[in-house]
């Protein structure tokens, strides 16, 4: 909202500038994290004569296109300007393209540090965080002026304590797991689909319940990411229909990486047609998904014929199917009775159905067989969402409280400065949550 109040915008940027001065930060140019921090950065630039750069958020492949606009020289130091810091992830997304064009980044200024682990994360990457305010300071001030009650203050403090994003520091008061669970090893022999069994065994052997969603721009980038995060994942999830091309050679290379790093491939195709059509879509077309993807998924909207159609193609190839019982997006219609019906259909088709895409299986009101696996998208180190309806839960929330088995992480990993390092962090967080919830 501050963008609409020039006097506040001006005061806010002066408070941030004052913090930088008192902390002795030195820089040649500055860059706001798109988009909310851009007016703040502009204001600081105008008032203090420090040149500004702009990062184009939509340019993903900053190696080939111009992601950083403005006049600068290699070796100059660039200050990052941001409104809020939670996990530090969005700051890191801006550091990467700046470093790519040989700018040095050492300092970050924010209006509010939400004190959820962002500072530690940035420090670990050699960045100094300067915040005009911490969230506790703001809370204390609001309470002092009777603008919020002490009950609200306590609730906010508890939320902050329970939603720490720095995975190497377990939250002081983590909520206890809602339900105790069986180990992945113990569930493996209970899986009736052979791939389901293989996945439980793989997770136990490799000690990972992380799946990375490799939603990058080209097959080459995807293969590169698969090689980097491969050691940390049990499943690599793909959307090959977003690429300009997808060939048998790409598929072969992906299968080789799956063998090299010991992971399964999951093409997140979300089939949703009648049996006869999905037979053609799954086995043929330009993607020939059944030839290379171990796992795929389907909506149950058309009725059980979709399972029969997919089974006809996938069963003899040793593939497995996940049914979409819930979705992570805001306003999803997949809930309540629909979810229960999906659970029942999975129980009846366990030869081919290996499990579910779920969000909160503990809240379904029905028990699912332990041989069926639950995989959950919409995971980041901090709860929140994007501007197109995605909703995020934390690894501990997904595995511990909601009772899922596998966390699926996309942007939290592939947009990180170092995706392999981010994958390692998610892996550790997911595994710790699993171990904490064992009976
Ligand atoms: P993200 O970048 O971590 O938000 O990516 C999530 C991935 O999971 C992405 O590939 C989605 O297509 C996918 N997804 C999802 O987000 N929510 C769902 O309910 C299902 C899949 Br099903």
PDB file of N, CA, C and O in Angstrom, residues 26 30 110:
ATOM      1  N   UNK A  26      28.433   0.242   2.094  1.00  0.00           N
ATOM      2  CA  UNK A  26      29.023   0.949   0.939  1.00  0.00           C
ATOM      3  C   UNK A  26      28.582   0.247  -0.345  1.00  0.00           C
ATOM      4  O   UNK A  26      28.638  -0.986  -0.435  1.00  0.00           O
ATOM      5  N   UNK A  30      22.234   0.506  -6.973  1.00  0.00           N
ATOM      6  CA  UNK A  30      21.261  -0.281  -6.200  1.00  0.00           C
ATOM      7  C   UNK A  30      20.207  -0.869  -7.128  1.00  0.00           C
ATOM      8  O   UNK A  30      19.962  -0.367  -8.221  1.00  0.00           O
ATOM      9  N   UNK A 110      16.173  -3.845   3.828  1.00  0.00           N
ATOM     10  CA  UNK A 110      14.737  -4.133   3.789  1.00  0.00           C
ATOM     11  C   UNK A 110      14.010  -3.210   4.754  1.00  0.00           C
ATOM     12  O   UNK A 110      14.591  -2.718   5.716  1.00  0.00           O
TER      13      UNK A 110
END
